[in-house]
Short mmCIF file of C-alpha atoms in Angstrom, two decimals:
data_model
loop_
_atom_site.label_atom_id
_atom_site.label_comp_id
_atom_site.label_asym_id
_atom_site.label_seq_id
_atom_site.Cartn_x
_atom_site.Cartn_y
_atom_site.Cartn_z
CA MET A 1 40.75 46.02 64.24
CA SER A 2 37.90 45.89 62.29
CA LYS A 3 35.85 48.79 61.46
CA PHE A 4 33.30 49.83 63.96
CA LEU A 5 32.14 53.57 63.62
CA SER A 6 32.63 54.93 59.87
CA LEU A 7 32.51 58.24 58.66
CA GLU A 8 32.75 58.45 54.91
CA GLY A 9 32.67 61.40 52.57
CA ILE A 10 29.98 63.30 54.82
CA GLU A 11 28.96 66.66 53.89
CA LYS A 12 26.11 68.76 55.09
CA ARG A 13 24.04 71.68 53.16
CA PHE A 14 21.40 73.76 54.24
CA PRO A 15 19.31 75.09 51.68
CA ILE A 16 19.05 78.77 52.12
CA PRO A 17 15.85 80.03 50.19
CA GLY A 18 17.32 82.04 47.04
CA LYS A 19 20.94 81.33 47.53
CA GLU A 20 23.49 78.92 47.27
CA ASP A 21 23.35 76.06 50.41
CA TYR A 22 25.23 76.46 52.97
CA VAL A 23 27.82 73.74 53.05
CA ALA A 24 28.33 73.74 57.18
CA VAL A 25 30.67 70.41 56.93
CA THR A 26 32.12 68.55 53.87
CA ASP A 27 34.34 65.47 53.26
CA VAL A 28 34.57 64.30 56.68
CA ASN A 29 35.98 60.73 56.64
CA LEU A 30 36.53 59.59 59.81
CA GLU A 31 37.14 55.35 61.41
CA ILE A 32 36.75 55.19 65.23
CA LYS A 33 37.53 52.20 66.95
CA GLU A 34 35.42 50.31 69.12
CA ASN A 35 36.12 51.02 72.93
CA GLU A 36 37.82 54.85 71.65
CA ILE A 37 37.03 57.55 73.41
CA ILE A 38 37.63 60.59 70.85
CA SER A 39 37.02 64.28 70.94
CA ILE A 40 35.78 66.54 68.51
CA ILE A 41 37.17 70.01 68.92
CA GLY A 42 36.64 73.49 67.24
CA HIS A 43 36.07 76.95 67.33
CA SER A 44 32.10 77.48 67.13
CA GLY A 45 30.12 77.29 63.74
CA CYS A 46 32.62 74.44 62.88
CA GLY A 47 29.90 72.49 62.28
CA LYS A 48 30.94 69.88 65.44
CA SER A 49 27.43 69.48 66.87
CA THR A 50 26.16 68.76 63.44
CA LEU A 51 28.42 66.11 62.86
CA LEU A 52 27.44 64.43 66.33
CA ASN A 53 23.44 64.90 65.42
CA MET A 54 24.54 63.15 62.09
CA ILE A 55 25.74 60.50 64.00
CA SER A 56 22.77 60.44 66.43
CA GLY A 57 20.88 60.38 63.44
CA LEU A 58 18.64 63.82 65.14
CA ASP A 59 20.10 65.15 61.33
CA ALA A 60 20.52 63.91 57.98
CA GLN A 61 23.71 64.02 56.20
CA THR A 62 23.24 65.35 52.58
CA SER A 63 25.41 63.15 51.14
CA GLY A 64 28.42 60.61 52.56
CA ALA A 65 27.64 57.23 54.82
CA ILE A 66 27.63 56.70 58.43
CA ILE A 67 28.29 53.05 59.23
CA LEU A 68 27.85 51.40 62.35
CA GLU A 69 29.19 47.74 62.94
CA ASN A 70 28.64 47.17 58.82
CA ARG A 71 25.06 48.71 59.18
CA HIS A 72 24.09 51.95 57.56
CA ILE A 73 22.73 54.67 60.12
CA GLN A 74 19.24 55.83 59.26
CA GLY A 75 17.67 58.07 61.86
CA PRO A 76 18.10 58.07 65.70
CA GLY A 77 18.37 55.08 67.69
CA PRO A 78 18.91 53.57 71.41
CA GLU A 79 22.36 51.89 70.51
CA ARG A 80 23.60 55.68 69.85
CA ALA A 81 22.73 57.44 73.07
CA VAL A 82 22.87 61.23 73.64
CA VAL A 83 23.95 63.35 76.54
CA PHE A 84 22.79 66.32 75.60
CA GLN A 85 24.34 69.83 76.86
CA ASN A 86 21.29 70.75 78.79
CA HIS A 87 20.71 67.61 80.04
CA SER A 88 17.19 67.15 78.44
CA LEU A 89 15.60 65.55 81.69
CA LEU A 90 11.75 65.34 81.63
CA PRO A 91 11.11 67.59 84.60
CA TRP A 92 7.96 65.75 85.58
CA LEU A 93 9.85 62.51 86.16
CA SER A 94 12.08 61.70 89.51
CA VAL A 95 16.12 61.09 88.70
CA TYR A 96 14.81 57.92 89.19
CA GLN A 97 11.93 57.40 87.08
CA ASN A 98 13.74 59.46 84.26
CA ILE A 99 16.39 56.78 83.84
CA GLU A 100 13.64 54.14 84.45
CA MET A 101 11.52 55.40 81.49
CA ALA A 102 14.48 54.87 78.92
CA VAL A 103 15.37 51.73 80.16
CA LYS A 104 11.58 50.27 80.12
CA LYS A 105 11.26 51.46 76.67
CA VAL A 106 14.53 49.68 75.36
CA MET A 107 14.21 46.72 77.53
CA PRO A 108 11.08 45.86 77.37
CA GLN A 109 11.88 42.24 78.35
CA LEU A 110 12.97 43.18 82.01
CA GLY A 111 11.00 42.21 84.73
CA ALA A 112 10.04 44.29 87.56
CA HIS A 113 12.78 43.50 89.77
CA GLU A 114 15.49 43.68 87.28
CA LEU A 115 14.54 46.93 85.93
CA ARG A 116 14.65 48.11 89.34
CA GLN A 117 17.81 46.48 89.90
CA ARG A 118 19.09 47.88 86.80
CA VAL A 119 18.01 51.55 87.24
CA GLU A 120 19.38 51.57 90.53
CA GLN A 121 22.79 50.43 89.22
CA TYR A 122 22.89 53.32 87.17
CA VAL A 123 21.80 55.39 89.47
CA SER A 124 24.64 54.82 91.97
CA MET A 125 26.98 55.02 89.18
CA VAL A 126 26.65 58.49 89.61
CA ASN A 127 26.45 58.93 92.85
CA LEU A 128 22.94 60.07 93.00
CA ASP A 129 21.32 57.52 95.31
CA HIS A 130 20.31 60.04 97.89
CA ALA A 131 18.69 62.03 95.20
CA LYS A 132 16.93 59.53 93.17
CA ASP A 133 13.45 60.80 94.33
CA LYS A 134 14.36 64.28 93.32
CA LEU A 135 12.91 66.04 90.62
CA PRO A 136 15.37 67.66 87.97
CA GLY A 137 14.30 70.88 89.14
CA GLU A 138 15.60 70.52 93.12
CA ILE A 139 18.82 69.30 92.20
CA SER A 140 21.91 71.22 90.75
CA GLY A 141 22.64 71.47 87.12
CA GLY A 142 26.10 69.14 87.63
CA MET A 143 23.52 66.51 89.48
CA LYS A 144 21.00 67.28 86.31
CA GLN A 145 24.09 66.02 83.95
CA ARG A 146 25.13 62.90 85.95
CA VAL A 147 21.47 61.68 85.38
CA GLY A 148 21.63 62.43 81.89
CA ILE A 149 24.44 60.71 81.73
CA ALA A 150 23.25 57.58 83.93
CA ARG A 151 20.22 57.72 81.77
CA ALA A 152 22.26 57.15 78.36
CA LEU A 153 24.20 54.79 79.76
CA SER A 154 21.69 52.63 81.32
CA ILE A 155 19.99 51.40 78.20
CA THR A 156 23.77 50.06 76.98
CA PRO A 157 24.48 52.02 73.70
CA LYS A 158 27.31 50.74 71.18
CA VAL A 159 28.00 54.50 71.00
CA LEU A 160 27.88 57.11 73.61
CA LEU A 161 27.66 60.64 72.01
CA MET A 162 28.03 63.60 74.31
CA ASP A 163 27.09 67.24 72.85
CA GLU A 164 29.32 69.59 74.68
CA PRO A 165 28.10 67.45 77.83
CA PHE A 166 29.66 69.83 80.71
CA GLY A 167 29.80 73.23 78.38
CA ALA A 168 26.93 74.77 80.84
CA LEU A 169 28.76 74.25 83.96
CA ASP A 170 30.82 75.86 85.99
CA SER A 171 34.63 74.77 86.08
CA LEU A 172 34.75 72.76 89.21
CA THR A 173 31.54 70.98 88.64
CA ARG A 174 32.81 70.23 84.98
CA ALA A 175 36.63 68.65 86.56
CA ASN A 176 34.06 66.60 89.19
CA LEU A 177 31.90 65.12 86.26
CA GLN A 178 34.93 64.34 84.24
CA GLU A 179 36.11 62.57 86.98
CA HIS A 180 32.96 60.55 87.25
CA LEU A 181 32.85 60.16 83.42
CA MET A 182 36.61 58.95 83.55
CA ARG A 183 35.79 56.36 86.42
CA ILE A 184 32.52 55.09 84.61
CA GLN A 185 34.31 54.53 81.49
CA GLN A 186 37.17 52.43 83.17
CA LYS A 187 34.30 50.32 84.08
CA VAL A 188 31.58 49.93 81.34
CA GLN A 189 34.05 49.97 78.07
CA ASN A 190 32.08 52.29 75.82
CA THR A 191 32.71 53.73 72.55
CA VAL A 192 32.89 57.76 73.30
CA VAL A 193 32.26 60.71 71.09
CA ILE A 194 32.21 64.13 72.56
CA ILE A 195 31.96 67.41 71.56
CA THR A 196 33.78 69.72 73.09
CA HIS A 197 35.55 73.35 72.99
CA ASP A 198 37.63 72.90 75.94
CA ILE A 199 41.40 71.88 75.45
CA ASP A 200 42.05 70.17 78.64
CA GLU A 201 38.78 68.19 79.16
CA ALA A 202 39.68 67.05 75.38
CA VAL A 203 43.32 65.92 76.26
CA LEU A 204 42.14 64.46 79.50
CA LEU A 205 39.45 62.17 78.53
CA SER A 206 40.40 61.13 74.60
CA ASP A 207 42.50 58.44 72.92
CA ARG A 208 41.95 60.87 70.05
CA VAL A 209 41.42 64.53 69.44
CA ILE A 210 39.76 65.57 66.02
CA MET A 211 40.56 68.99 65.14
CA MET A 212 37.62 70.69 63.00
CA THR A 213 38.54 73.64 60.93
CA ASN A 214 36.46 76.49 60.70
CA GLY A 215 32.86 76.76 59.01
CA PRO A 216 31.44 77.26 56.42
CA GLN A 217 32.90 73.78 54.63
CA ALA A 218 34.21 72.78 57.75
CA THR A 219 36.37 69.63 57.65
CA ILE A 220 38.63 67.68 59.63
CA GLY A 221 41.95 69.54 59.78
CA GLU A 222 43.82 66.98 62.29
CA ILE A 223 43.87 64.32 63.95
CA LEU A 224 45.99 64.17 67.87
CA GLU A 225 46.70 60.83 69.23
CA VAL A 226 46.80 61.36 72.98
CA ASN A 227 49.19 58.51 74.24
CA LEU A 228 48.84 58.60 78.00
CA PRO A 229 48.08 55.86 80.18
CA ARG A 230 45.01 55.50 82.19
CA PRO A 231 43.44 56.09 84.48
CA ARG A 232 44.37 59.75 84.15
CA ASN A 233 45.02 62.14 87.23
CA ARG A 234 44.72 65.64 86.24
CA VAL A 235 46.89 67.20 88.82
CA GLU A 236 50.17 64.72 87.85
CA LEU A 237 49.25 65.24 84.30
CA GLN A 238 50.03 69.08 84.33
CA GLN A 239 53.77 68.05 84.30
CA ASN A 240 53.65 65.15 81.85
CA PRO A 241 55.45 66.25 78.75
CA GLU A 242 52.76 64.32 76.35
CA TYR A 243 49.97 65.88 78.41
CA ILE A 244 51.84 69.61 77.50
CA ARG A 245 52.50 68.55 73.73
CA CYS A 246 49.21 67.64 73.29
CA ARG A 247 47.67 70.69 74.71
CA GLU A 248 50.21 72.70 72.55
CA ALA A 249 49.11 70.70 69.30
CA ILE A 250 45.33 71.61 70.18
CA LEU A 251 46.21 75.44 71.04
CA SER A 252 48.20 75.86 68.13
CA PHE A 253 45.80 74.68 65.66
CA LEU A 254 43.01 76.33 67.19
CA TYR A 255 44.85 79.75 67.44
CA GLU A 256 47.59 79.80 64.77
CA LYS A 257 46.82 77.74 62.02
CA PHE A 258 42.74 78.28 62.43
CA ALA A 259 42.54 81.33 64.45
CA LYS A 260 38.90 82.90 64.50
CA ASP A 261 38.03 86.44 65.39
CA ASP A 262 34.82 87.10 67.20
CA GLU A 263 32.88 89.13 65.37
CA MET B 1 -1.27 88.62 113.69
CA ASN B 2 -0.73 88.44 110.07
CA ARG B 3 -0.65 91.86 108.80
CA GLU B 4 -1.36 90.52 105.21
CA LEU B 5 -4.39 88.57 106.20
CA VAL B 6 -6.05 91.37 108.25
CA LYS B 7 -5.72 93.22 105.05
CA LYS B 8 -7.12 90.55 103.01
CA ILE B 9 -10.05 90.48 105.58
CA PHE B 10 -10.46 94.27 106.60
CA LEU B 11 -10.03 96.11 102.56
CA PRO B 12 -12.90 93.92 101.20
CA LEU B 13 -15.46 94.86 104.10
CA VAL B 14 -14.46 98.52 103.50
CA VAL B 15 -15.80 97.92 99.76
CA LEU B 16 -18.68 96.21 101.01
CA VAL B 17 -19.71 99.01 103.17
CA PHE B 18 -19.34 101.24 100.01
CA VAL B 19 -20.95 99.09 97.83
CA LEU B 20 -24.02 98.73 100.36
CA GLN B 21 -24.17 102.49 100.45
CA VAL B 22 -24.30 103.06 96.73
CA TRP B 23 -26.91 100.11 96.77
CA SER B 24 -29.09 101.99 99.29
CA GLY B 25 -28.64 105.04 97.49
CA ILE B 26 -30.05 103.49 94.12
CA ALA B 27 -32.96 101.81 96.26
CA SER B 28 -34.07 105.04 97.38
CA ILE B 29 -34.06 106.77 93.70
CA VAL B 30 -35.63 103.66 91.57
CA ASN B 31 -38.92 103.06 92.83
CA GLU B 32 -39.52 99.45 94.17
CA PHE B 33 -35.63 98.81 94.01
CA PRO B 34 -34.95 96.24 96.88
CA THR B 35 -32.72 97.59 99.85
CA PRO B 36 -30.07 95.61 101.19
CA SER B 37 -31.92 94.97 104.41
CA ASP B 38 -35.15 93.48 102.40
CA THR B 39 -33.25 91.52 100.23
CA TYR B 40 -31.30 89.97 103.24
CA VAL B 41 -34.70 89.86 104.65
CA ALA B 42 -35.84 87.76 101.69
CA ALA B 43 -32.51 85.67 101.31
CA PHE B 44 -32.72 84.46 104.88
CA GLY B 45 -35.93 85.00 106.43
CA GLY B 46 -38.10 87.68 108.60
CA VAL B 47 -40.01 90.34 108.26
CA THR B 48 -39.38 93.22 105.75
CA SER B 49 -39.58 96.92 106.06
CA GLU B 50 -43.24 96.95 104.62
CA GLY B 51 -44.19 94.33 107.39
CA ASP B 52 -44.36 91.12 105.14
CA GLU B 53 -43.11 88.05 106.58
CA LEU B 54 -41.21 85.62 104.42
CA THR B 55 -39.45 82.38 104.57
CA GLY B 56 -35.67 83.23 103.39
CA VAL B 57 -34.80 81.82 99.42
CA LEU B 58 -31.57 80.64 101.24
CA SER B 59 -32.63 79.39 104.20
CA ASP B 60 -35.47 76.83 102.67
CA PRO B 61 -33.20 75.99 100.00
CA PHE B 62 -34.55 72.18 99.55
CA TYR B 63 -37.85 72.85 99.03
CA GLU B 64 -40.02 71.05 96.62
CA ASN B 65 -43.78 71.78 95.58
CA ASN B 66 -44.28 70.70 92.21
CA GLN B 67 -42.38 70.17 89.28
CA ASP B 68 -42.06 74.24 88.32
CA ASP B 69 -41.68 75.12 92.33
CA LYS B 70 -38.71 74.02 93.89
CA GLY B 71 -35.80 75.60 95.95
CA ILE B 72 -32.90 77.18 95.10
CA PHE B 73 -30.51 73.96 95.58
CA TRP B 74 -32.49 72.36 93.08
CA GLN B 75 -32.56 75.26 90.50
CA VAL B 76 -28.44 75.50 90.90
CA LEU B 77 -28.30 71.90 90.65
CA GLU B 78 -30.15 71.72 87.40
CA SER B 79 -27.77 74.50 86.15
CA LEU B 80 -24.47 72.59 87.07
CA LYS B 81 -25.61 69.48 85.93
CA ARG B 82 -26.00 71.23 82.22
CA VAL B 83 -22.65 72.77 82.83
CA PHE B 84 -21.07 69.94 83.57
CA ALA B 85 -22.66 67.53 81.07
CA GLY B 86 -21.57 70.58 78.39
CA PHE B 87 -18.17 70.90 79.78
CA VAL B 88 -17.20 67.29 79.99
CA LEU B 89 -18.39 66.81 76.40
CA ALA B 90 -16.09 69.51 75.36
CA ILE B 91 -12.82 68.25 77.27
CA ILE B 92 -13.68 64.68 75.44
CA VAL B 93 -13.73 66.42 72.02
CA GLY B 94 -11.51 69.45 72.52
CA VAL B 95 -8.64 67.68 73.76
CA PRO B 96 -8.02 65.74 71.45
CA LEU B 97 -8.70 67.86 68.92
CA GLY B 98 -6.21 70.50 70.57
CA LEU B 99 -3.46 67.66 70.47
CA PHE B 100 -4.15 66.90 67.27
CA VAL B 101 -4.06 70.80 65.95
CA GLY B 102 -0.85 71.19 68.02
CA MET B 103 0.80 68.20 66.60
CA SER B 104 0.01 68.56 62.93
CA LYS B 105 0.84 71.67 61.12
CA ASN B 106 -1.95 70.68 58.52
CA ALA B 107 -4.71 70.08 60.95
CA GLN B 108 -3.56 73.54 61.95
CA TYR B 109 -3.89 75.15 58.87
CA ALA B 110 -7.14 73.43 58.22
CA LEU B 111 -8.91 74.09 61.35
CA ASN B 112 -7.83 77.39 62.63
CA PRO B 113 -9.78 79.56 60.27
CA PHE B 114 -12.88 77.82 61.46
CA ILE B 115 -11.75 77.83 65.07
CA GLN B 116 -11.00 81.91 64.68
CA ILE B 117 -14.72 82.32 63.16
CA PHE B 118 -16.58 80.40 65.69
CA LYS B 119 -14.66 81.37 68.81
CA PRO B 120 -16.04 84.98 68.94
CA VAL B 121 -19.82 83.90 68.36
CA SER B 122 -22.02 84.64 71.39
CA PRO B 123 -23.84 81.46 72.83
CA LEU B 124 -26.83 83.25 72.58
CA ALA B 125 -26.72 83.00 68.57
CA TRP B 126 -26.05 79.17 68.58
CA LEU B 127 -28.97 79.08 71.30
CA PRO B 128 -32.12 79.46 68.18
CA LEU B 129 -30.47 76.76 66.02
CA LEU B 130 -29.86 74.36 68.71
CA LEU B 131 -33.42 74.72 70.03
CA PHE B 132 -34.72 74.13 66.21
CA ILE B 133 -32.27 71.08 65.90
CA PHE B 134 -33.07 69.46 69.50
CA GLN B 135 -36.30 70.81 70.31
CA ASP B 136 -35.36 70.12 73.96
CA ILE B 137 -34.16 72.34 76.91
CA ASN B 138 -31.76 70.09 78.39
CA MET B 139 -29.94 69.25 75.27
CA THR B 140 -30.11 72.52 73.80
CA ALA B 141 -28.44 74.19 77.03
CA ILE B 142 -26.01 71.02 76.98
CA ALA B 143 -24.76 71.78 73.19
CA THR B 144 -24.99 75.43 73.81
CA ILE B 145 -22.32 74.97 76.18
CA PHE B 146 -20.20 72.54 74.43
CA ILE B 147 -19.87 74.56 71.36
CA THR B 148 -19.25 78.17 73.35
CA SER B 149 -16.59 76.37 75.92
CA ILE B 150 -14.81 73.85 73.57
CA TRP B 151 -12.53 76.66 71.92
CA PRO B 152 -10.24 77.57 75.07
CA ILE B 153 -9.75 73.83 75.27
CA ILE B 154 -8.58 73.41 71.97
CA ILE B 155 -6.70 76.53 71.69
CA ASN B 156 -5.03 75.82 74.75
CA THR B 157 -4.23 72.52 74.44
CA ALA B 158 -2.99 73.30 70.70
CA LEU B 159 -0.52 75.99 72.40
CA GLY B 160 0.74 73.34 75.39
CA VAL B 161 1.94 70.94 72.48
CA LYS B 162 3.48 73.56 70.83
CA SER B 163 5.38 74.21 73.91
CA VAL B 164 7.05 70.81 74.16
CA SER B 165 10.46 71.67 73.87
CA GLU B 166 12.46 70.29 70.93
CA ASP B 167 14.86 68.83 73.38
CA TYR B 168 12.46 66.32 74.90
CA MET B 169 11.68 65.33 71.32
CA ASN B 170 14.94 64.27 70.90
CA VAL B 171 14.93 62.31 73.61
CA ALA B 172 11.98 60.41 72.40
CA LYS B 173 13.29 60.08 68.94
CA VAL B 174 16.92 58.54 70.47
CA LEU B 175 14.70 55.56 72.47
CA ARG B 176 12.19 55.59 69.31
CA PHE B 177 9.45 56.27 70.84
CA THR B 178 6.13 55.59 68.69
CA PRO B 179 3.73 58.45 68.50
CA MET B 180 1.42 57.02 70.88
CA GLU B 181 4.06 57.13 73.46
CA LYS B 182 5.18 60.40 72.92
CA VAL B 183 1.80 61.46 72.91
CA ILE B 184 1.44 60.00 76.59
CA GLN B 185 4.76 60.45 78.01
CA ILE B 186 6.17 63.68 76.51
CA ILE B 187 2.92 66.02 74.77
CA LEU B 188 0.27 65.02 77.41
CA PRO B 189 2.76 66.21 80.90
CA VAL B 190 3.94 69.33 79.28
CA SER B 191 0.29 70.27 78.05
CA VAL B 192 -1.41 69.71 81.09
CA PRO B 193 -1.01 73.04 82.42
CA PHE B 194 -1.93 74.46 79.59
CA ILE B 195 -5.06 72.01 79.23
CA PHE B 196 -6.18 72.84 82.64
CA THR B 197 -5.80 76.76 81.74
CA GLY B 198 -8.28 75.87 78.94
CA MET B 199 -10.47 73.97 81.02
CA ARG B 200 -10.74 76.86 83.68
CA LEU B 201 -11.33 79.52 81.11
CA SER B 202 -13.97 76.96 79.60
CA LEU B 203 -15.70 76.36 82.99
CA GLY B 204 -16.10 80.19 83.44
CA ILE B 205 -17.76 80.42 80.18
CA ALA B 206 -19.99 77.74 80.70
CA TRP B 207 -21.30 79.13 83.88
CA LEU B 208 -21.56 82.50 82.07
CA VAL B 209 -23.43 81.01 79.36
CA ILE B 210 -25.67 78.66 81.25
CA VAL B 211 -27.51 81.71 82.83
CA ALA B 212 -28.60 83.31 79.39
CA ALA B 213 -29.21 79.96 77.58
CA GLU B 214 -31.65 79.01 80.74
CA MET B 215 -33.49 82.35 80.29
CA LEU B 216 -34.53 81.74 77.02
CA THR B 217 -35.28 77.97 77.22
CA GLY B 218 -37.21 78.65 80.39
CA GLY B 219 -38.03 75.28 82.77
CA ILE B 220 -35.97 74.53 85.48
CA GLY B 221 -32.53 76.37 86.47
CA ILE B 222 -30.77 79.19 88.56
CA GLY B 223 -31.16 81.41 85.16
CA PHE B 224 -34.66 80.76 84.38
CA TRP B 225 -35.46 80.99 88.17
CA ILE B 226 -33.90 84.78 87.88
CA TRP B 227 -35.95 85.42 85.07
CA ASP B 228 -38.97 84.04 86.92
CA ALA B 229 -38.29 86.35 89.71
CA TYR B 230 -38.33 89.14 87.15
CA ASN B 231 -41.90 88.15 85.27
CA ASN B 232 -43.15 88.08 88.71
CA LEU B 233 -41.87 91.32 90.03
CA ASN B 234 -40.23 89.61 92.97
CA TYR B 235 -36.54 92.07 92.39
CA TYR B 236 -35.24 90.50 95.63
CA HIS B 237 -34.86 87.21 94.08
CA ILE B 238 -32.96 88.77 91.45
CA ILE B 239 -30.37 90.33 93.31
CA ILE B 240 -30.11 87.16 95.54
CA GLY B 241 -30.04 85.11 92.10
CA ILE B 242 -26.84 87.61 90.65
CA ILE B 243 -25.11 86.94 94.10
CA VAL B 244 -25.65 83.27 94.01
CA VAL B 245 -24.30 82.98 90.43
CA GLY B 246 -21.31 84.86 91.22
CA LEU B 247 -20.70 83.30 94.11
CA ILE B 248 -20.85 79.32 92.54
CA GLY B 249 -18.95 80.66 89.70
CA TYR B 250 -16.07 82.11 92.25
CA LEU B 251 -16.08 78.50 93.92
CA LEU B 252 -16.27 76.80 90.64
CA ASP B 253 -12.89 78.67 89.48
CA LEU B 254 -11.35 78.37 93.17
CA MET B 255 -11.67 74.32 92.25
CA MET B 256 -10.80 74.07 88.98
CA GLY B 257 -7.24 75.92 89.84
CA LYS B 258 -6.81 73.37 92.77
CA ILE B 259 -6.85 70.66 90.35
CA ALA B 260 -5.21 72.28 87.88
CA ASP B 261 -2.37 72.83 90.16
CA TYR B 262 -2.17 69.18 91.51
CA PHE B 263 -1.84 68.18 87.84
CA ASP B 264 0.98 71.20 87.17
CA TYR B 265 4.33 69.38 87.64
CA THR B 266 5.81 72.77 87.72
CA LYS B 267 4.02 73.29 90.69
CA ARG B 268 4.90 69.96 92.37
CA GLY B 269 7.56 69.08 94.63
CA ARG B 270 8.48 72.66 94.89
CA ALA B 271 9.02 74.11 98.10
#
């Protein structure tokens, strides 16, 4: 398969006045295949969010190149949609309007009827038909995040970037959203990059798990292939030897090889 | 019946009785100071304690004898016209300027010193200069209102722009919004409650300013009407004027508050 999204020699430095630059991440080389789902996992401060921000273009790398379908990424764009950790819905727009705003901007050629159809299709995809006229302030955190996902997918991005998408949610809601995401992913077949600090989430959702070493100068430590068939069932997986192997590999990486004390 | 409501009605009445007592006390000490009952007569008509029969100022607010002798309604209307003219001008100029100051660090650096210096200048200090420029009562009053009520609008609008969360701007960046789309779809909706707070403050200032400005410029208007009452030794009208000015200021503030709530997304759609 040809290269879809590749990160080549990525480094990110933050200048500190009067001191040497802080090197957040360095020497990151990664190739992501089309329709692949990868997770980037690591302790806090390993630069995984920085990495995602560079792919989204919201942050620029200091050196190295990020190439999507043979084109250098410069700045943000709708072909790399982002699901933000804090959902980032516009609180004065309803669920419907939040998605509509994105579709309208990215697909200005759509007529009124097609526009409505498309928005409603994505509202339905995350099972929010009953809440489509509610404001973000009136729905739960999990529902907001589902709107965030619908908004990101509604503009048919080439890559879906998720920055700890379920990090702020309780574990039951999180499981529910993971199910939503897997179900949707089966349908739309998208390339997805998920930043997470949850080992089970990483194994459950991804084809590959990218493990980051600790910062400063964080880089890719190990890459783990998750050879589990889809659709995946979280309950059945608990007994699956491959699932257990993957979990243990990540556990050992995070807590033995690159253990980190909380200050 | 609702206890809160009873308190809300009853407690101010207690204070009113106290105020009337103090007022009567002052009236008995200060020579010629109008008593509450005589002021009431002057406002609504009847016979004063000295036996004069009066037509109330408020019972015939619409009379028009000649250019210089009109009922209190026309006086208030004239003042309100000036206030709204200056206020609307201040919004038209102040909101875009505030957006500019809020969005551009350079604009903020460039304009902030001037905003800070001109903001505390009393409207009465501007008045002679503006009168000299315009040589016209109406224009001078409007310009004075404009120049003193624009500052809260600029400052609050800029504050609103600064309160736009980085997250919303990231959404705008990913969707590649143009600067204009950013302003209309994100910055304005976030800033609107702040802008209205600024407008509410401005309207309050404008109403304060107009009375003082009209006293100095003369002509028609509630401010000059009060000053004229003083010159004619008609002390009842001064007190009536004060109460009318206060009531109208209160109504203006209530109205702005309602409009502000209507446009404030944080107050919409919540039970």
